[in-house]
Coordinates of N, CA and C in Angstrom, one line a residue:
X1 N -14.0 -4.7 4.3 CA -13.0 -4.6 5.2 C -13.0 -3.1 5.8
X2 N -12.6 -3.0 7.1 CA -12.6 -1.9 7.8 C -11.4 -1.1 7.5
X3 N -11.3 0.2 7.9 CA -10.1 1.0 7.7 C -8.9 0.3 8.5
X4 N -9.2 0.0 9.7 CA -8.1 -0.6 10.6 C -7.7 -2.0 10.1
X5 N -8.6 -2.8 9.4 CA -8.2 -4.0 8.9 C -7.2 -3.8 7.5
X6 N -7.6 -2.7 6.8 CA -6.7 -2.5 5.6 C -5.4 -2.0 6.0
X7 N -5.4 -1.2 7.0 CA -4.0 -0.7 7.5 C -3.3 -1.8 8.0
X8 N -3.8 -2.7 8.8 CA -3.1 -3.9 9.3 C -2.6 -4.8 8.2
X9 N -3.4 -4.9 7.2 CA -3.0 -5.7 6.0 C -1.9 -5.0 5.3
X10 N -2.0 -3.8 5.2 CA -0.9 -3.0 4.4 C 0.4 -3.1 5.3
X11 N 0.3 -3.1 6.6 CA 1.6 -3.1 7.4 C 2.1 -4.5 7.3
X12 N 1.3 -5.4 7.2 CA 1.8 -6.9 7.1 C 2.5 -7.0 5.7
X13 N 1.9 -6.5 4.7 CA 2.4 -6.7 3.3 C 3.8 -6.0 3.3
X14 N 3.9 -4.9 3.9 CA 5.0 -4.0 3.9 C 6.2 -4.6 4.7
X15 N 5.8 -5.3 5.8 CA 6.8 -6.0 6.6 C 7.7 -7.0 5.8
X16 N 7.1 -7.6 4.8 CA 7.8 -8.6 4.1 C 8.7 -7.8 3.0
X17 N 8.6 -6.7 2.7 CA 9.3 -5.9 1.7 C 10.2 -5.0 2.3
X18 N 9.9 -4.2 3.2 CA 10.7 -3.2 3.9 C 10.4 -3.3 5.5
X19 N 11.1 -4.4 6.2 CA 10.7 -4.5 7.5 C 11.1 -3.4 8.4
X20 N 12.0 -2.4 8.0 CA 12.2 -1.3 8.9 C 11.2 -0.1 8.6
X21 N 10.3 -0.3 7.7 CA 9.3 0.8 7.4 C 8.2 0.7 8.4
X22 N 7.9 1.9 8.9 CA 6.7 2.0 9.9 C 5.6 2.8 9.3
X23 N 4.5 2.2 9.0 CA 3.4 2.9 8.4 C 2.7 3.8 9.4
X24 N 2.9 3.6 10.7 CA 2.3 4.5 11.7 C 2.8 5.9 11.8
X25 N 4.0 6.1 11.1 CA 4.7 7.4 11.0 C 4.3 8.1 9.7
X26 N 3.5 7.5 8.9 CA 3.0 8.2 7.6 C 1.7 8.8 7.8
X27 N 1.5 10.0 7.3 CA 0.3 10.6 7.3 C -0.6 10.0 6.2
X28 N -1.9 10.1 6.3 CA -2.9 9.6 5.4 C -2.7 10.2 4.0
X29 N -2.2 11.4 3.8 CA -2.1 12.0 2.5 C -0.6 12.1 1.9
X30 N 0.3 11.5 2.7 CA 1.7 11.4 2.3 C 1.9 10.3 1.3
X31 N 2.9 10.6 0.4 CA 3.2 9.6 -0.6 C 4.0 8.5 0.1
X32 N 3.4 7.2 0.1 CA 4.1 6.1 0.8 C 5.5 5.9 0.3
X33 N 5.6 6.1 -1.0 CA 7.0 5.7 -1.7 C 8.0 6.7 -1.2
X34 N 7.7 7.9 -0.9 CA 8.6 8.8 -0.4 C 8.8 8.7 1.2
X35 N 7.7 8.7 1.7 CA 7.8 8.6 3.3 C 8.5 7.5 3.8
X36 N 8.4 6.3 3.0 CA 9.0 5.0 3.4 C 10.2 4.7 2.7
X37 N 10.6 5.6 1.8 CA 11.8 5.3 1.0 C 11.7 3.9 0.2
X38 N 10.6 3.8 -0.5 CA 10.4 2.6 -1.3 C 10.8 2.9 -2.8
X39 N 11.6 2.2 -3.4 CA 11.9 2.4 -4.7 C 10.7 1.7 -5.6
X40 N 10.9 1.9 -6.9 CA 9.7 1.3 -7.7 C 9.5 -0.1 -7.6
X41 N 10.6 -0.9 -7.4 CA 10.4 -2.4 -7.2 C 9.9 -2.8 -6.0
X42 N 10.3 -2.0 -4.8 CA 9.6 -2.3 -3.6 C 8.2 -1.9 -3.6
X43 N 7.8 -0.8 -4.2 CA 6.3 -0.6 -4.3 C 5.6 -1.5 -5.1
X44 N 6.2 -2.0 -6.2 CA 5.5 -3.0 -7.0 C 5.3 -4.3 -6.2
X45 N 6.3 -4.7 -5.5 CA 6.1 -5.8 -4.6 C 5.1 -5.7 -3.5
X46 N 5.1 -4.4 -3.0 CA 4.0 -4.0 -2.0 C 2.6 -4.3 -2.6
X47 N 2.4 -3.8 -3.9 CA 1.1 -3.9 -4.5 C 0.8 -5.4 -4.8
X48 N 1.7 -6.2 -5.2 CA 1.6 -7.6 -5.5 C 1.2 -8.3 -4.1
X49 N 1.9 -7.9 -3.1 CA 1.6 -8.5 -1.8 C 0.1 -8.2 -1.3
X50 N -0.2 -6.9 -1.6 CA -1.7 -6.5 -1.2 C -2.6 -7.3 -2.0
X51 N -2.4 -7.5 -3.3 CA -3.2 -8.3 -4.2 C -3.3 -9.8 -3.7
X52 N -2.2 -10.3 -3.4 CA -2.2 -11.7 -2.9 C -3.0 -11.8 -1.5
X53 N -2.8 -10.9 -0.6 CA -3.4 -10.9 0.7 C -4.9 -10.7 0.6
X54 N -5.3 -9.9 -0.3 CA -6.7 -9.6 -0.5 C -7.5 -10.5 -1.4
X55 N -6.7 -11.2 -2.3 CA -7.3 -12.0 -3.3 C -7.9 -11.3 -4.4
X56 N -7.5 -10.0 -4.5 CA -8.1 -9.0 -5.4 C -7.0 -8.5 -6.4
X57 N -7.4 -8.7 -7.7 CA -6.4 -8.3 -8.8 C -6.3 -6.7 -8.7
X58 N -5.2 -6.1 -8.8 CA -5.0 -4.8 -8.7 C -4.2 -4.4 -10.1
X59 N -5.0 -3.9 -11.0 CA -4.4 -3.6 -12.3 C -3.3 -2.5 -12.1
X60 N -2.2 -2.6 -13.0 CA -1.2 -1.6 -13.0 C -1.7 -0.1 -13.1
X61 N -2.7 0.0 -13.9 CA -3.4 1.4 -14.1 C -3.9 1.9 -12.7
X62 N -4.1 1.0 -11.8 CA -4.7 1.5 -10.5 C -3.6 1.9 -9.4
X63 N -2.4 1.4 -9.7 CA -1.4 1.6 -8.7 C -1.2 3.1 -8.2
X64 N -1.4 4.2 -9.0 CA -1.3 5.5 -8.5 C -2.3 5.8 -7.3
X65 N -3.4 5.0 -7.4 CA -4.5 5.2 -6.4 C -4.0 4.6 -5.0
X66 N -2.9 3.9 -5.0 CA -2.4 3.3 -3.8 C -1.1 4.1 -3.2
X67 N -0.8 5.2 -3.8 CA 0.3 6.0 -3.4 C 0.2 6.6 -1.9
X68 N -1.0 6.8 -1.5 CA -1.2 7.3 -0.2 C -2.0 6.3 0.7
X69 N -2.0 6.4 2.0 CA -2.7 5.5 2.9 C -4.1 5.8 2.7
X70 N -4.6 7.0 2.5 CA -6.0 7.4 2.3 C -6.4 6.7 1.0
X71 N -5.6 6.8 -0.1 CA -6.1 6.2 -1.4 C -6.1 4.7 -1.3
X72 N -5.1 4.2 -0.6 CA -5.1 2.7 -0.4 C -6.3 2.2 0.4
X73 N -6.7 2.9 1.5 CA -7.9 2.5 2.2 C -9.1 2.7 1.4
X74 N -9.3 3.8 0.7 CA -10.4 4.0 -0.1 C -10.5 2.9 -1.3
X75 N -9.4 2.6 -1.9 CA -9.3 1.6 -3.0 C -9.8 0.2 -2.5
X76 N -9.1 -0.2 -1.4 CA -9.4 -1.5 -0.9 C -10.7 -1.7 -0.1
X77 N -11.2 -0.6 0.5 CA -12.3 -0.6 1.1 C -13.6 -0.5 0.2
X78 N -13.3 0.0 -1.0 CA -14.5 0.2 -1.9 C -15.1 -0.9 -2.6

């Protein structure tokens, strides 16, 4: 997956959880939870949606790697 495909996938996953959230306003190193005002349940649902959309199991231990857009792109692109 390319960076832009991962970003589009993340935006799509987020749209189902927090439709008002706009990933384009978030810097690569910003904490997505804070920048998009996601509570722990929202973020968990976001990770589940990413897992379903990619067909890739994301262990709970890996969720901190997805806190930033850079981390998310690195994790899913790797």
